[in-house]
Structure formats: structure tokens, C-alpha cells
Short mmCIF file of C-alpha atoms in Angstrom, two decimals:
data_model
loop_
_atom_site.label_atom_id
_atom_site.label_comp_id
_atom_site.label_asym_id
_atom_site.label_seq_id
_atom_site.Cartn_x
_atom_site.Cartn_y
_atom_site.Cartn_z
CA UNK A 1 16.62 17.77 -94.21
CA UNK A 2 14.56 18.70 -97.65
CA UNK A 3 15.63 17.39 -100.89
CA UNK A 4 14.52 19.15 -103.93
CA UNK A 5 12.23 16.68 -106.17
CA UNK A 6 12.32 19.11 -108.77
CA UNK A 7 10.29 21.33 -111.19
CA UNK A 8 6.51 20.09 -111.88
CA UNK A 9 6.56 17.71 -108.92
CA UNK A 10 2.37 18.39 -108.06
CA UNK A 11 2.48 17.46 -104.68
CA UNK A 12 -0.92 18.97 -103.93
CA UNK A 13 -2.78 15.69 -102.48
CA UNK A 14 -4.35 13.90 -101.49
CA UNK A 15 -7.95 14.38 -103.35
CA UNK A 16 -11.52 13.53 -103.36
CA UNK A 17 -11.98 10.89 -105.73
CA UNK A 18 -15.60 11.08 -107.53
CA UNK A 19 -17.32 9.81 -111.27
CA UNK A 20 -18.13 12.68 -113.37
CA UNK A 21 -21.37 11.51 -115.17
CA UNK A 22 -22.69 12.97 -118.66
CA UNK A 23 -24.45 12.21 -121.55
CA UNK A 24 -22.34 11.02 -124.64
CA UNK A 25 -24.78 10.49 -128.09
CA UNK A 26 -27.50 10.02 -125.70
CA UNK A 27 -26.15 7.40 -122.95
CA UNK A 28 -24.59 8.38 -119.55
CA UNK A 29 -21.00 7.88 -119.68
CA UNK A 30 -18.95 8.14 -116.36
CA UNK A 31 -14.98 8.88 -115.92
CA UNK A 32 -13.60 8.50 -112.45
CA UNK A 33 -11.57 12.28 -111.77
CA UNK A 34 -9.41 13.50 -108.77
CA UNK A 35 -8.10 16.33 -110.59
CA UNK A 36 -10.75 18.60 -109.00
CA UNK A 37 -11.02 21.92 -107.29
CA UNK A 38 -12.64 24.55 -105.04
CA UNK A 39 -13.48 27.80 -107.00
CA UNK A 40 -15.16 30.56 -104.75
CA UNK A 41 -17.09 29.26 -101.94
CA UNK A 42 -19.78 26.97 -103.72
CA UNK A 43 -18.21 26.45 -107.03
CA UNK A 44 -16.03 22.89 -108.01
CA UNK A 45 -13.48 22.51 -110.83
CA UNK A 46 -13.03 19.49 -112.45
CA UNK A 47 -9.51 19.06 -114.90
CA UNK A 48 -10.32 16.43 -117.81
CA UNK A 49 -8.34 15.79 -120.58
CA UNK A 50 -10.12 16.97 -123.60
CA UNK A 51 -9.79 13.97 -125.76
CA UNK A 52 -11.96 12.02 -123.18
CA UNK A 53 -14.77 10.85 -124.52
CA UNK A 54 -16.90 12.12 -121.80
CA UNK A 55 -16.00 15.54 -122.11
CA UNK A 56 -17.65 15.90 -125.59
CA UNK A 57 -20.81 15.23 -123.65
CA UNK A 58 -20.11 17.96 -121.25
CA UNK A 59 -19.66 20.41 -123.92
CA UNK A 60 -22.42 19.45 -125.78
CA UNK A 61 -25.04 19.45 -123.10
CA UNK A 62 -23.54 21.89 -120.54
CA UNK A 63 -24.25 19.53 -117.11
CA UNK A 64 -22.44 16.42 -115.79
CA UNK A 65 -22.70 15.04 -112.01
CA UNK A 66 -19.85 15.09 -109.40
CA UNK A 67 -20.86 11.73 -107.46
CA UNK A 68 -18.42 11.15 -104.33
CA UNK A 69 -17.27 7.85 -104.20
CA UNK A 70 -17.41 5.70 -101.04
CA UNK A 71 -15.17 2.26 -99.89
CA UNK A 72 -18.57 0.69 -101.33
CA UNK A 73 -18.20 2.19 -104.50
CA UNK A 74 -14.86 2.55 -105.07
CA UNK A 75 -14.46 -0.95 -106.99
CA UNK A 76 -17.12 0.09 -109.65
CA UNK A 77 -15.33 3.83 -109.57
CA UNK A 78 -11.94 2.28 -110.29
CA UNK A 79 -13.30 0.07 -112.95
CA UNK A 80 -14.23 3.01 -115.27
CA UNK A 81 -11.74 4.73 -114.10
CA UNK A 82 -9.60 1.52 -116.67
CA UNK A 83 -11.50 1.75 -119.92
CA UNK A 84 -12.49 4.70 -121.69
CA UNK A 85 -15.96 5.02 -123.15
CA UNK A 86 -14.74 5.44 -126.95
CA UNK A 87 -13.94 1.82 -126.60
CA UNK A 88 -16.21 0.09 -124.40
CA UNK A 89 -20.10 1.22 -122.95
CA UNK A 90 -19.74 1.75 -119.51
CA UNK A 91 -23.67 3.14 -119.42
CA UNK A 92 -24.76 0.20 -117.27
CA UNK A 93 -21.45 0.30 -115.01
CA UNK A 94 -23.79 1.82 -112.01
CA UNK A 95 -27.67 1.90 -111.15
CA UNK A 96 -28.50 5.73 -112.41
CA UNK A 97 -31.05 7.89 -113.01
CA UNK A 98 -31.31 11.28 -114.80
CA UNK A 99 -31.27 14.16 -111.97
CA UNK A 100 -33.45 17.02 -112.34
CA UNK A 101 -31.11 19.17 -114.57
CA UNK A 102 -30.57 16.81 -117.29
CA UNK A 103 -27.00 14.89 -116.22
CA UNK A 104 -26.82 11.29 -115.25
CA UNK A 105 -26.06 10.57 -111.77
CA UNK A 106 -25.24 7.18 -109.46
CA UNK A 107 -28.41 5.68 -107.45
CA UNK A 108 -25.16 4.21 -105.16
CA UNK A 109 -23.31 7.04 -105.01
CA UNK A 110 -23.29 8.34 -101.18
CA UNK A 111 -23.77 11.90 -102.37
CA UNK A 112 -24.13 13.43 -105.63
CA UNK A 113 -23.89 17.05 -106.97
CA UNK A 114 -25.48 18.23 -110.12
CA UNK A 115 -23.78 20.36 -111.93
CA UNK A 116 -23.74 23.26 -114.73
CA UNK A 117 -20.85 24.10 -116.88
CA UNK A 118 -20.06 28.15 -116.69
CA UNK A 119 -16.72 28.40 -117.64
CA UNK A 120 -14.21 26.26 -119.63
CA UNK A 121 -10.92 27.42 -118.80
CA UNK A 122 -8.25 25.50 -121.09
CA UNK A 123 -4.91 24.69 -120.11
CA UNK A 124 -2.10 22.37 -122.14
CA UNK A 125 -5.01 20.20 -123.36
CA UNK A 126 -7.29 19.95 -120.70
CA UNK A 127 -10.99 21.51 -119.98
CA UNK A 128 -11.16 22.92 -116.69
CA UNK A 129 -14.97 23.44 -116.45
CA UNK A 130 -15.87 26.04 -113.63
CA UNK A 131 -19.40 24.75 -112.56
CA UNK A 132 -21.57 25.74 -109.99
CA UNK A 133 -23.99 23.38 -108.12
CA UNK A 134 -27.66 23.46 -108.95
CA UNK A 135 -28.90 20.41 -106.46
CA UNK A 136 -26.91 18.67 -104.04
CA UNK A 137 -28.14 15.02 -102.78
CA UNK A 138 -27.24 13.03 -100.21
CA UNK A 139 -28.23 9.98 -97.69
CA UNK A 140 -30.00 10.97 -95.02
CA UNK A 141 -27.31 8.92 -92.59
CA UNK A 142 -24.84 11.07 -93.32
CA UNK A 143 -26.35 14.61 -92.49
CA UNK A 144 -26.01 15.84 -88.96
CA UNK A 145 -28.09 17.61 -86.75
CA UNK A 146 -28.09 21.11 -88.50
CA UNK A 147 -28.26 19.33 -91.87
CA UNK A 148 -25.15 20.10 -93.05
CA UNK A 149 -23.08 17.22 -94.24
CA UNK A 150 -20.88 15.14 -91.32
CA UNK A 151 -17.99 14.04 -92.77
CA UNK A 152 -16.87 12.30 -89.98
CA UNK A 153 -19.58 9.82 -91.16
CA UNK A 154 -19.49 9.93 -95.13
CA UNK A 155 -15.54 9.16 -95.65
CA UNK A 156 -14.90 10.03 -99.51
CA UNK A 157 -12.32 7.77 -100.85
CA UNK A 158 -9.25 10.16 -101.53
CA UNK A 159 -6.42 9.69 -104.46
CA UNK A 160 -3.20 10.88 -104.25
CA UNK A 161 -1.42 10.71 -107.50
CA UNK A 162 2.35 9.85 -106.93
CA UNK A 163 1.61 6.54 -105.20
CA UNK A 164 -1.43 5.85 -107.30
CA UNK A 165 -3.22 4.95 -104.49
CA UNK A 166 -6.47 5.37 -102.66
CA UNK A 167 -6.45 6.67 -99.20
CA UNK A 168 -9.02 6.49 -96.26
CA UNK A 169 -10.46 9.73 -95.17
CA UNK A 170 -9.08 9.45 -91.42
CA UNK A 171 -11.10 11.22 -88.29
CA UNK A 172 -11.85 14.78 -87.65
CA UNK A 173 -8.76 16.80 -85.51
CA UNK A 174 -10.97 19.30 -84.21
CA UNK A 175 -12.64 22.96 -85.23
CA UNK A 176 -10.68 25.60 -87.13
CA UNK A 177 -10.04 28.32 -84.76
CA UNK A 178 -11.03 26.58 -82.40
CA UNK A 179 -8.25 23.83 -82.23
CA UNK A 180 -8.00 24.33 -78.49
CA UNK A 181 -11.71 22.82 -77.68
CA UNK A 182 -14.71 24.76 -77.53
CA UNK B 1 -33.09 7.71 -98.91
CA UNK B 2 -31.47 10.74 -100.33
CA UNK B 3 -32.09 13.77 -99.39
CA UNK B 4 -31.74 17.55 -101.66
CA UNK B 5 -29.92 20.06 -99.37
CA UNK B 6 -30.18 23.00 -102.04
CA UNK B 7 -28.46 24.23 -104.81
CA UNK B 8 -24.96 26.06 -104.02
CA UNK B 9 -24.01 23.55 -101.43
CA UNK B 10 -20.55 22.94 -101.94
CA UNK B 11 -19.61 19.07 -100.78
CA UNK B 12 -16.28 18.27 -102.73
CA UNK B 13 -14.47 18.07 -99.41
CA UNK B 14 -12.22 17.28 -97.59
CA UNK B 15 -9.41 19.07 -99.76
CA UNK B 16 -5.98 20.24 -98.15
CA UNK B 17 -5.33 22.89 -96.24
CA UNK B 18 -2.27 24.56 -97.03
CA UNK B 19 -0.70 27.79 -96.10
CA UNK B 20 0.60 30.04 -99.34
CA UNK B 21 3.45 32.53 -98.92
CA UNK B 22 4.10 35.40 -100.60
CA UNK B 23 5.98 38.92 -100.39
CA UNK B 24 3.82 41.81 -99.36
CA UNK B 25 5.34 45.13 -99.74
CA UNK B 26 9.03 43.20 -98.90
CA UNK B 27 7.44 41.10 -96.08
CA UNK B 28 6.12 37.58 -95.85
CA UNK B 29 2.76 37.10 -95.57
CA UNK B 30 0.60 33.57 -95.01
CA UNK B 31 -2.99 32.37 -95.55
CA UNK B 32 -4.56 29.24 -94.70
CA UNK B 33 -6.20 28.14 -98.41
CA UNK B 34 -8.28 24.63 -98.42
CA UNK B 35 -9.80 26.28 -101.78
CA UNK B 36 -7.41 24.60 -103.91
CA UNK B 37 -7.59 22.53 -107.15
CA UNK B 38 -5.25 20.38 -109.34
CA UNK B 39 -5.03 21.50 -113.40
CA UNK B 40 -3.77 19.28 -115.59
CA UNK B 41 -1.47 17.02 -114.60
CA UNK B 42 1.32 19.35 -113.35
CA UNK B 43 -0.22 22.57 -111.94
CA UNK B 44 -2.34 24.01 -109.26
CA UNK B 45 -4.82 26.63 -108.56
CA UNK B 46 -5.75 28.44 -105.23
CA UNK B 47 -8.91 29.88 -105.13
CA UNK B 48 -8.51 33.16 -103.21
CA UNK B 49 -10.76 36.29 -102.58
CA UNK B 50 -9.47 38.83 -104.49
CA UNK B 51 -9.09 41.63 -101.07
CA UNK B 52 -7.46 39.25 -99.03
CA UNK B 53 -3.96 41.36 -98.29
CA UNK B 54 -1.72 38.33 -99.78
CA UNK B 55 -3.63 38.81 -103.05
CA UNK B 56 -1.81 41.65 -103.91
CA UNK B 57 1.46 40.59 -102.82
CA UNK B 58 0.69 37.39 -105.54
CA UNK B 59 -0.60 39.61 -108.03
CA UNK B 60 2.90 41.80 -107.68
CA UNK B 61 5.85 39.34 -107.43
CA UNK B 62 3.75 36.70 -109.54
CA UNK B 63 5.20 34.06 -107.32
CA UNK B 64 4.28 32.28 -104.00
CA UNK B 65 4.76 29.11 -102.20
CA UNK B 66 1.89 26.05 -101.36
CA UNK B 67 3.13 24.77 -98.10
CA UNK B 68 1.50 21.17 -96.88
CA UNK B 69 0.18 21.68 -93.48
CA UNK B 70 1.06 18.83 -91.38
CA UNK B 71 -0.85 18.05 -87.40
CA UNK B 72 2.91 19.45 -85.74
CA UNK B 73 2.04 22.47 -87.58
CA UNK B 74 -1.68 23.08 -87.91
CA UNK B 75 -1.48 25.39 -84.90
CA UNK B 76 0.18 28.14 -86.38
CA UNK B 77 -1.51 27.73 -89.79
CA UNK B 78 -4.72 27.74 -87.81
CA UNK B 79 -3.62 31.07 -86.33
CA UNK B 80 -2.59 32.37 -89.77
CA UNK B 81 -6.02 31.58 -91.31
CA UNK B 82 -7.74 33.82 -88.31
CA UNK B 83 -6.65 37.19 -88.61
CA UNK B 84 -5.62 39.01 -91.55
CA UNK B 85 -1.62 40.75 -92.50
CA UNK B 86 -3.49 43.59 -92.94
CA UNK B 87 -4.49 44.35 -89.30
CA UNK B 88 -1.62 42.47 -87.68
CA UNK B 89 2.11 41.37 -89.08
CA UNK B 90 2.15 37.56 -89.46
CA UNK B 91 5.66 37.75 -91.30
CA UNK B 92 6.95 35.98 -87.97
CA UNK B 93 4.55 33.19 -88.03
CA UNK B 94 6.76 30.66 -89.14
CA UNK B 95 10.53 30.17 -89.41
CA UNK B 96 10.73 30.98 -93.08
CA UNK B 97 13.56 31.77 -95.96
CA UNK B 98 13.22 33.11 -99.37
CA UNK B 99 13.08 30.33 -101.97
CA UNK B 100 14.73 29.95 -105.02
CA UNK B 101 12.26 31.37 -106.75
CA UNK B 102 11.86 34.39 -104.63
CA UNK B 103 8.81 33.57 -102.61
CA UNK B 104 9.14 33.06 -98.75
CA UNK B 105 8.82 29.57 -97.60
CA UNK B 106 7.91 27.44 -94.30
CA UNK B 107 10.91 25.85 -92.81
CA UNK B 108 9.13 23.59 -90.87
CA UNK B 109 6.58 22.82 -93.38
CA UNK B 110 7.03 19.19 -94.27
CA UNK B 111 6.65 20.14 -98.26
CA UNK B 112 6.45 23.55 -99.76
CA UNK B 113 5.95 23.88 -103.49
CA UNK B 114 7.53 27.07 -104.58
CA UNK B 115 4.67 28.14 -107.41
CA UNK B 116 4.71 30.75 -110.41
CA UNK B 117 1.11 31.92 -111.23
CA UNK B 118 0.83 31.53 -115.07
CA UNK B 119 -2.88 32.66 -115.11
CA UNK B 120 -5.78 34.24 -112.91
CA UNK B 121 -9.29 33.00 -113.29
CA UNK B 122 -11.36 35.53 -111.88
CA UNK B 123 -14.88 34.13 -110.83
CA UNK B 124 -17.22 35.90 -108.53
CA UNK B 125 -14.49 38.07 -106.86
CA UNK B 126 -12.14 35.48 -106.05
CA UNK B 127 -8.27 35.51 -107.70
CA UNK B 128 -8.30 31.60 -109.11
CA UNK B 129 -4.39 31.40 -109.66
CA UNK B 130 -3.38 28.97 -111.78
CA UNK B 131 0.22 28.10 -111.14
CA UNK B 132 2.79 25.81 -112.10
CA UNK B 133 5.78 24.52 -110.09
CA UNK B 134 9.62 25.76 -109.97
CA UNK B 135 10.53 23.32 -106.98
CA UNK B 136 9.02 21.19 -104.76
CA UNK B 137 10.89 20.44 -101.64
CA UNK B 138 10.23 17.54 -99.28
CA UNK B 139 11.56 16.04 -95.40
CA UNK B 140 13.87 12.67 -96.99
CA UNK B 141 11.82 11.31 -94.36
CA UNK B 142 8.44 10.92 -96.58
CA UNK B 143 9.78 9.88 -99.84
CA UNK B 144 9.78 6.65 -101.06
CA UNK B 145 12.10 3.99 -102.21
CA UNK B 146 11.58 5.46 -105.76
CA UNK B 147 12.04 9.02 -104.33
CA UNK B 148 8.03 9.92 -104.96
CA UNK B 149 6.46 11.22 -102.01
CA UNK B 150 4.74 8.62 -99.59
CA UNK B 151 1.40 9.69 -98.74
CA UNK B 152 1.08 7.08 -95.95
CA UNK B 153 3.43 8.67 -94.45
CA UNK B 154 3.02 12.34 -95.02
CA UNK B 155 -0.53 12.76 -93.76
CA UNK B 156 -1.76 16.50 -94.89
CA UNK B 157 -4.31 17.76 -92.74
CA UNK B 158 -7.26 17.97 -94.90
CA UNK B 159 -10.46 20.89 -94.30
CA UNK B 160 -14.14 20.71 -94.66
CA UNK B 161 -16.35 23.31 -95.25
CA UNK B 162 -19.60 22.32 -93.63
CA UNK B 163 -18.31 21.33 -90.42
CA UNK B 164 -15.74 23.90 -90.66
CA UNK B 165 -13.43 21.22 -88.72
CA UNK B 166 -9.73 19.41 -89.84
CA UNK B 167 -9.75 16.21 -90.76
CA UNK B 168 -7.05 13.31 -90.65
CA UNK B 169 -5.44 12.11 -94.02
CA UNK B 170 -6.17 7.99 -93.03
CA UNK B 171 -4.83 5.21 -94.40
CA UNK B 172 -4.46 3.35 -97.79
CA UNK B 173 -6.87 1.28 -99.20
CA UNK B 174 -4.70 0.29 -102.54
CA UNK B 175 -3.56 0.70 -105.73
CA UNK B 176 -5.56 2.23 -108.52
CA UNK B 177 -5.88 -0.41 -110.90
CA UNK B 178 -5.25 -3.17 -108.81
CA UNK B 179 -7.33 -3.33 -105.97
CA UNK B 180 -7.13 -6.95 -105.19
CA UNK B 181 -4.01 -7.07 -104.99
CA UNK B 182 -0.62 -7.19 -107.37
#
């Protein structure tokens, strides 16, 4: 038996959890987001409130990093997740270096995706910035044989928003379209 | 060691795979999305290529329905996602109804969202619909105490790209905020 929850009830979970990184006034800043998206086949989304502080960094310079947060990382990735960087600098909060196209990203983080603004779609108040992916890195450990990222092995940390939880990434059920074995 | 696997490569998975409904020319129609994305704190988007045939049944009735794909009924979405309502009639894939808000929905989905697209991003060919929510309807079974849905007990099958495989939704890890504990 379904009851209806009602109008506005975003049930659409759960969802990667990862630190957007950017440069604020010249220091990396980092804001943990789960309000993320798949646009095309190799384009992300990423839904920020536009008062955050680090959002004026992503307009400014035009890149930020997607880092994927692991069970290692999640305690540092909740922590600025608390505090917003208006109020307190969260610069040192991770080991980082600047990647190749200019945005801060997490020495820790499992895999990281650097990233270029090419749209800003607004909606009520928040930047949705389109961006497409101009270097993905990741440990070695968690590439399988044809390269391609196992995530059977790297287990991003997933949110889901009406609990306010974290979730485990649980084990693969099998192929698409191919459900039945191979 | 990290290693750089290229520029393009998508790795903001898993996500969750969900089938959308709409009316086609008076007829149901389903597709298997895992391109999907959260917008502000109330709304969705699918990101869908533009000639799939349920495209134009969204861009025509400007409604259509998100429903969670559970394991019990990854089967038929699996099928749904492999062959297109253009060359075959899928409108029988599912015990469905019309929703409230006019768009058919999954009876034995364990949560549909009925949606209303309220804007279309288009990016490289693909229809990015932006929608908000009418209704979302959800088995008594996986609500809460509070009457929120309980993720750790709804377990959406999730998607990944790479692997092109389906993926468990595991188990919490804790509360955002509070991770040692209340």
C-alpha cells in the first residue's frame, strides 16, 4: 500500500558524496556536495547554493575539483561539510595540490576529477554549473584490468538526504543486459 | 600512486537507476535513466538524449514519472533500458496507472515521483529536464517513524558507467554531522 508523502518530497537518492575544491581570494576552499548530476555521457552537475562562499571562487576562476570521498575520508569530508569558509579557513582541512588546470584538489582523495565550468544554469538560488572533465585521477588499486574504474573496489561514500545519513556503496548485482550471467 | 585516465572520463558513479514514464502518442512508454541529478533542494533532472522515443512524449505532455528501481524489479527495468518504444511497444512492461498528474506510473515500483518538467537544459544533444515534484508516493513499508523515507531499508539499485554493471545500495555508516555517535 503507497501513501502519498506529498508535493516536493525529492526522493531521488541515494548520492555520491564528494568535496568540490576551488580557489576563494587565492586559497583552496572545499564544500562537501551530494546534490550532483549526470549531464550527457561525460559531463557532471554539481547544485550549490549561491551564497556559498566557494562558489564565488568557481565563478571567478571557471574550474573546481569533484574529489570522491572514501570511508577514509569521509570524517575530514563531513567536517567541512559543518563550517562554511566565510567563517572559518578550511585551506589546510586536506593534503592538496593544484591539478594541472588550475583547481585545488585532495592528495587523499581516492579519485579526483578536474573540472571546467561551461554552463551555469540557475534555479531558486542555486548555481548548477554544467562542467565537463578535463583530467580524471585515480589510485592505481582501484582500476581494473581494461583500466576503467572497478567500483566494486573504490566504494564512494553515498548521502541520502531525508535520513541525513551516509550509506555504504554495497556489491555489484551483475551486468546490465546481461542480468542473466554472461 | 594516482594514475590520469584522460579527460572526458566520467566517474561520478554509482547514481540510481530509475525508470521514467511518460505518454507517447496516448501510450506509456519507459526508459531506464541512471543520468540523473538533484537541483536545488527540491527538484530533479534526467539527462536524456534528445531522439530517444520517450523524449517526445516528455516534451508533449510536459509531465512524467521517476520510478525507484528496486532488485524485485530490476528485471523488467533492465529489459526496458534494452530496446527502444520505437521498434517494439513496452506500454505493457509494467503494471501501471495514470497518476494524478497525468503521467503513467509503476505499480510495483517501490516509489514513483510523479514529476513536471519546469525547464530543458539542452547540452550536446541530450534533453536535461529539470523537474519538480507533484507527488511522491512510497510502500508504508519504507518510511520511517517520522514518515521520511528509510534508505536502509529501501535499497535503490544504483548504475555505473564504466563497468556498465548494477550495484547494491549497502548499508549506513551514520549521521551527517555526528559521526561518532549522538
Amino acid at each position: 500500500m503507497k501513501k502519498d508523502i506529498g508535493a516536493g518530497k525529492l526522493a531521488l537518492y541515494p548520492t555520491p558524496a564528494v568535496v568540490v575544491g576551488a580557489m576563494v581570494d587565492g586559497k583552496p576552499n572545499w564544500l562537501l556536495v551530494a546534490h550532483v548530476g549526470i549531464v550527457t555521457h561525460s559531463k557532471l552537475m554539481l547544485s550549490m547554493f549561491g551564497k556559498h562562499f566557494t562558489n564565488a571562487g568557481v565563478r571567478e576562476t571557471g574550474v573546481l575539483s569533484v574529489n570522491v570521498v572514501d570511508e577514509a575520508l569521509l570524517p575530514k569530508a563531513d567536517f567541512v561539510g559543518s563550517v562554511s569558509g566565510a567563517k572559518q579557513d578550511k585551506s589546510d582541512a586536506f593534503e592538496w595540490h593544484v591539478g594541472e588546470n588550475g583547481a585545488p584538489v585532495i592528495d587523499e582523495a581516492p579519485l579526483y576529477m578536474e573540472c571546467r565550468v561551461e554552463q551555469t544554469v540557475e534555479v531558486d538560488g542555486f548555481d548548477n554549473f554544467v562542467c565537463s572533465i578535463d583530467a580524471t585521477c585515480v589510485e592505481e588499486e582501484y582500476l581494473d584490468e581494461k583500466g576503467k574504474v572497478d567500483y566494486g573496489k573504490l566504494k564512494p561514500v553515498l548521502f541520502e538526504m531525508p535520513g541525513y545519513t551516509y550509506l555504504r556503496c554495497g556489491e555489484r548485482i551483475g551486468r546490465c543486459l546481461k542480468l542473466d550471467g554472461e
